[in-house]
Short mmCIF file of C-alpha atoms in Angstrom, two decimals:
data_model
loop_
_atom_site.label_atom_id
_atom_site.label_comp_id
_atom_site.label_asym_id
_atom_site.label_seq_id
_atom_site.Cartn_x
_atom_site.Cartn_y
_atom_site.Cartn_z
CA MET L 26 179.18 73.61 -55.47
CA ARG L 27 176.09 72.13 -53.85
CA HIS L 28 173.22 74.21 -52.52
CA VAL L 29 170.12 72.64 -50.99
CA GLN L 30 166.81 74.48 -50.88
CA GLU L 31 164.40 72.80 -48.49
CA ALA L 32 160.73 72.68 -49.41
CA ALA L 33 159.84 74.86 -46.41
CA ARG L 34 162.08 77.65 -47.73
CA ARG L 35 160.29 78.07 -51.05
CA TYR L 36 158.25 81.20 -51.70
CA ALA L 37 154.56 80.57 -51.00
CA GLY L 38 152.24 82.02 -53.62
CA GLY L 39 149.03 81.25 -55.42
CA ASP L 40 145.51 82.07 -54.28
CA ARG L 41 144.15 79.76 -51.60
CA ALA L 42 140.66 81.28 -51.87
CA ALA L 43 140.64 80.21 -55.52
CA GLY L 44 141.97 76.73 -54.73
CA ILE L 45 145.51 77.44 -55.94
CA GLU L 46 148.62 76.83 -53.82
CA SER L 47 152.04 77.56 -55.32
CA LEU L 48 155.57 77.06 -54.04
CA HIS L 49 158.33 78.85 -55.97
CA ALA L 50 162.00 77.87 -55.97
CA PHE L 51 163.09 81.11 -57.68
CA SER L 52 162.05 84.76 -57.65
CA PHE L 53 158.54 84.80 -59.02
CA GLY L 54 155.75 87.37 -59.16
CA ARG L 55 155.78 89.52 -56.06
CA PHE L 56 158.63 87.48 -54.54
CA TYR L 57 161.95 88.94 -55.67
CA ASP L 58 165.42 87.95 -54.53
CA PRO L 59 168.22 89.32 -56.74
CA ASP L 60 170.42 86.39 -55.73
CA ASN L 61 167.83 83.80 -56.77
CA VAL L 62 166.60 84.55 -60.28
CA ARG L 63 168.26 81.79 -62.31
CA PHE L 64 170.30 78.59 -62.17
CA GLY L 65 171.75 77.49 -65.48
CA ALA L 66 168.88 77.74 -67.94
CA MET L 67 166.26 77.42 -65.18
CA ILE L 68 164.30 80.52 -64.26
CA ALA L 69 161.39 78.90 -62.41
CA CYS L 70 160.50 75.62 -60.73
CA ASN L 71 156.99 75.81 -59.31
CA GLU L 72 155.05 73.24 -57.32
CA GLU L 73 151.37 73.80 -58.03
CA ARG L 74 148.40 72.38 -56.18
CA LEU L 75 144.95 72.94 -57.70
CA ALA L 76 141.69 71.96 -56.06
CA PRO L 77 139.02 70.37 -58.24
CA GLY L 78 137.63 73.04 -60.56
CA ALA L 79 140.51 75.45 -59.94
CA GLY L 80 143.03 76.63 -62.48
CA PHE L 81 144.88 79.37 -64.29
CA ASP L 82 142.74 81.25 -66.81
CA GLU L 83 144.15 82.12 -70.21
CA HIS L 84 147.45 83.96 -69.87
CA PRO L 85 150.43 84.71 -72.13
CA HIS L 86 154.01 83.44 -72.28
CA SER L 87 156.91 84.27 -74.56
CA HIS L 88 160.58 83.27 -74.94
CA THR L 89 160.28 80.43 -72.43
CA GLU L 90 160.46 76.63 -72.55
CA ILE L 91 157.81 75.33 -70.12
CA VAL L 92 158.00 71.69 -69.00
CA THR L 93 155.29 70.16 -66.81
CA TRP L 94 155.37 66.98 -64.72
CA VAL L 95 152.12 65.83 -63.08
CA VAL L 96 152.55 64.24 -59.64
CA GLU L 97 148.91 63.33 -59.01
CA GLY L 98 145.59 64.08 -60.63
CA GLU L 99 145.08 65.29 -64.20
CA LEU L 100 146.00 68.61 -65.80
CA THR L 101 143.86 70.01 -68.61
CA HIS L 102 145.89 72.11 -71.05
CA ARG L 103 144.57 74.31 -73.87
CA ASP L 104 146.56 76.85 -75.85
CA SER L 105 146.16 79.42 -78.60
CA ALA L 106 147.97 77.16 -81.08
CA GLY L 107 145.03 74.75 -80.93
CA HIS L 108 146.38 72.07 -78.59
CA ALA L 109 143.97 70.56 -76.05
CA THR L 110 145.29 67.70 -73.92
CA VAL L 111 145.03 66.04 -70.52
CA VAL L 112 148.40 65.46 -68.83
CA ARG L 113 148.64 62.57 -66.36
CA PRO L 114 151.31 61.25 -63.98
CA GLY L 115 154.29 59.93 -65.93
CA ASP L 116 153.71 62.23 -68.91
CA VAL L 117 156.09 65.02 -69.88
CA GLN L 118 154.53 68.11 -71.45
CA ARG L 119 156.59 70.85 -73.15
CA LEU L 120 155.30 74.19 -74.40
CA SER L 121 157.80 76.32 -76.31
CA ALA L 122 156.35 79.82 -76.05
CA ALA L 123 158.70 81.35 -78.65
CA ASP L 124 157.37 84.70 -79.92
CA GLY L 125 154.17 84.29 -77.92
CA VAL L 126 151.43 81.87 -76.96
CA ARG L 127 148.48 81.88 -74.60
CA HIS L 128 147.28 78.92 -72.59
CA VAL L 129 144.88 77.67 -69.93
CA GLU L 130 145.77 75.20 -67.17
CA ARG L 131 142.98 73.68 -65.10
CA ASN L 132 142.00 70.86 -62.81
CA ASP L 133 138.81 69.64 -64.44
CA GLY L 134 138.91 66.42 -62.42
CA ASP L 135 137.22 65.52 -59.14
CA ARG L 136 140.38 65.14 -57.03
CA PRO L 137 143.33 67.40 -56.21
CA LEU L 138 145.94 68.07 -58.87
CA VAL L 139 149.65 68.42 -58.05
CA PHE L 140 152.26 69.22 -60.69
CA VAL L 141 155.80 70.54 -60.98
CA GLN L 142 156.41 73.10 -63.70
CA THR L 143 159.86 74.19 -64.84
CA TRP L 144 160.60 77.28 -66.93
CA LEU L 145 163.80 77.38 -68.97
CA ALA L 146 165.33 80.33 -70.80
CA PRO L 147 165.85 79.55 -74.51
CA LEU L 148 169.26 79.72 -76.14
CA GLU L 149 167.74 81.92 -78.85
CA THR L 150 164.57 84.00 -78.75
CA GLY L 151 161.88 84.18 -81.41
CA GLY L 152 160.38 81.53 -83.63
CA GLU L 153 157.03 79.77 -83.72
CA PRO L 154 155.42 78.23 -80.63
CA ALA L 155 155.65 74.43 -80.37
CA TYR L 156 153.98 71.80 -78.21
CA GLU L 157 154.84 68.21 -77.34
CA ILE L 158 153.61 65.57 -74.91
CA VAL L 159 155.35 62.26 -74.22
CA ARG L 160 153.16 59.68 -72.54
CA GLY L 161 154.57 57.50 -69.78
CA ILE L 162 158.23 58.38 -70.09
CA ALA L 163 160.59 55.68 -68.81
CA ASP L 164 163.44 56.17 -66.34
CA THR L 165 165.97 55.23 -68.99
CA THR L 166 164.68 57.74 -71.56
CA PRO L 167 166.14 61.24 -71.14
CA TYR L 168 163.90 64.03 -72.40
CA ALA L 169 165.86 66.69 -74.27
CA VAL L 170 164.87 70.34 -74.51
CA PRO L 171 167.43 71.41 -77.13
CA GLY L 172 166.08 74.94 -77.35
CA ALA L 173 167.36 75.52 -73.80
CA GLY L 174 170.41 73.24 -73.82
CA ALA L 175 168.77 71.05 -71.17
CA VAL L 176 167.87 67.41 -70.58
CA LEU L 177 165.35 66.04 -68.07
CA HIS L 178 166.07 62.70 -66.40
CA VAL L 179 163.34 60.97 -64.37
CA ARG L 180 164.70 58.66 -61.69
CA ARG L 181 162.55 56.26 -59.64
CA PRO L 182 165.07 54.36 -57.50
CA ALA L 183 163.95 51.54 -55.19
CA ASP L 184 164.88 51.49 -51.51
CA GLY L 185 168.65 51.48 -51.13
CA ALA L 186 169.32 51.81 -54.85
CA ARG L 187 172.07 54.15 -56.01
CA SER L 188 171.60 56.42 -59.00
CA VAL L 189 174.60 58.13 -60.60
CA LEU L 190 173.74 61.55 -62.01
CA PRO L 191 175.17 62.92 -65.24
CA ALA L 192 178.25 65.12 -65.16
CA ALA L 193 177.20 68.59 -66.29
CA PRO L 194 177.97 72.27 -65.68
CA PHE L 195 174.58 72.60 -63.94
CA LEU L 196 172.41 69.94 -62.29
CA TYR L 197 169.09 70.65 -60.60
CA VAL L 198 167.66 67.81 -58.50
CA HIS L 199 164.03 68.01 -57.34
CA VAL L 200 162.54 65.28 -55.13
CA VAL L 201 158.94 64.59 -56.12
CA ARG L 202 158.23 61.83 -53.60
CA GLY L 203 160.14 59.71 -51.11
CA ALA L 204 163.62 60.63 -49.91
CA VAL L 205 167.18 60.32 -51.19
CA ARG L 206 170.68 60.93 -49.89
CA LEU L 207 172.98 63.09 -51.97
CA ASP L 208 176.56 61.78 -52.25
CA GLY L 209 176.09 58.41 -50.60
CA PRO L 210 174.20 56.94 -47.62
CA ALA L 211 175.84 59.41 -45.21
CA GLY L 212 175.16 62.44 -47.42
CA ARG L 213 172.59 65.20 -47.25
CA ARG L 214 169.01 63.94 -47.03
CA LEU L 215 166.48 65.37 -49.48
CA GLY L 216 162.76 64.85 -48.88
CA PRO L 217 159.65 65.69 -50.90
CA GLY L 218 159.87 69.18 -52.38
CA ASP L 219 163.56 69.59 -51.49
CA ALA L 220 165.95 70.54 -54.30
CA ALA L 221 169.70 70.59 -54.81
CA ARG L 222 171.62 72.85 -57.18
CA ILE L 223 174.94 71.31 -58.22
CA THR L 224 177.63 72.85 -60.42
CA ASP L 225 180.59 71.25 -62.20
CA ALA L 226 180.26 67.90 -60.43
CA GLU L 227 181.65 64.68 -61.87
CA GLY L 228 178.98 62.04 -61.48
CA PRO L 229 177.34 62.81 -58.12
CA GLU L 230 174.99 60.11 -56.91
CA LEU L 231 171.71 59.63 -55.07
CA THR L 232 170.83 56.80 -52.68
CA ALA L 233 167.13 56.15 -52.15
CA GLU L 234 165.55 55.80 -48.71
CA GLY L 235 162.45 53.86 -49.63
CA ALA L 236 160.95 54.17 -53.10
CA ALA L 237 161.53 57.64 -54.55
CA GLU L 238 160.79 59.76 -57.60
CA VAL L 239 163.25 62.46 -58.59
CA LEU L 240 163.46 64.95 -61.45
CA VAL L 241 167.03 65.72 -62.52
CA TRP L 242 167.73 68.60 -64.90
CA GLU L 243 171.04 68.51 -66.76
CA MET L 244 171.93 71.93 -68.21
CA THR L 245 174.85 73.30 -70.19
CA GLY L 246 174.38 76.88 -69.01
#
């Protein structure tokens, strides 16, 4: 099964007056669709745009694996477990909320901040919160989130390059920049912000149209 969600069909949220623009791929906040609450382990995939000085004040999370990918700008993160970091393009940040954690996310820079944040349901609830940041992850280095049975692959194919995706029960493909074709040069075109949900596929592939950056989530369930 392949289902494409175009960027224009995401739920628009946030608070423009406060410098926050959000686009939600799944039911989120006041936007509820009973047929769109989860895909595999994924329960949220949000595109966030924060103006300089804008951000999310301290708020709680629990029983969620939260993975953040910065597209442009710098994200300031602080949490109740004592972590204080700045996340930049190419870094992968993971916050395991476990039994409960509070954090702040802000744009303390002088230019717009854009990031993609994915929420995954854990295989088991409870435990102690955990935090990790990997600087400058390479295309060939998968990032595993074992607590959710998920692996993130970052693909940056050059123009015309083909990229074979892993075979998995659930694949979620999110185009960060550029454009790709799903299933060969004549396949469905995905542009910035578009996403594809793929189930039980044996090695689907992407073909880049120009330089592209794509996040691919491989999930067991």
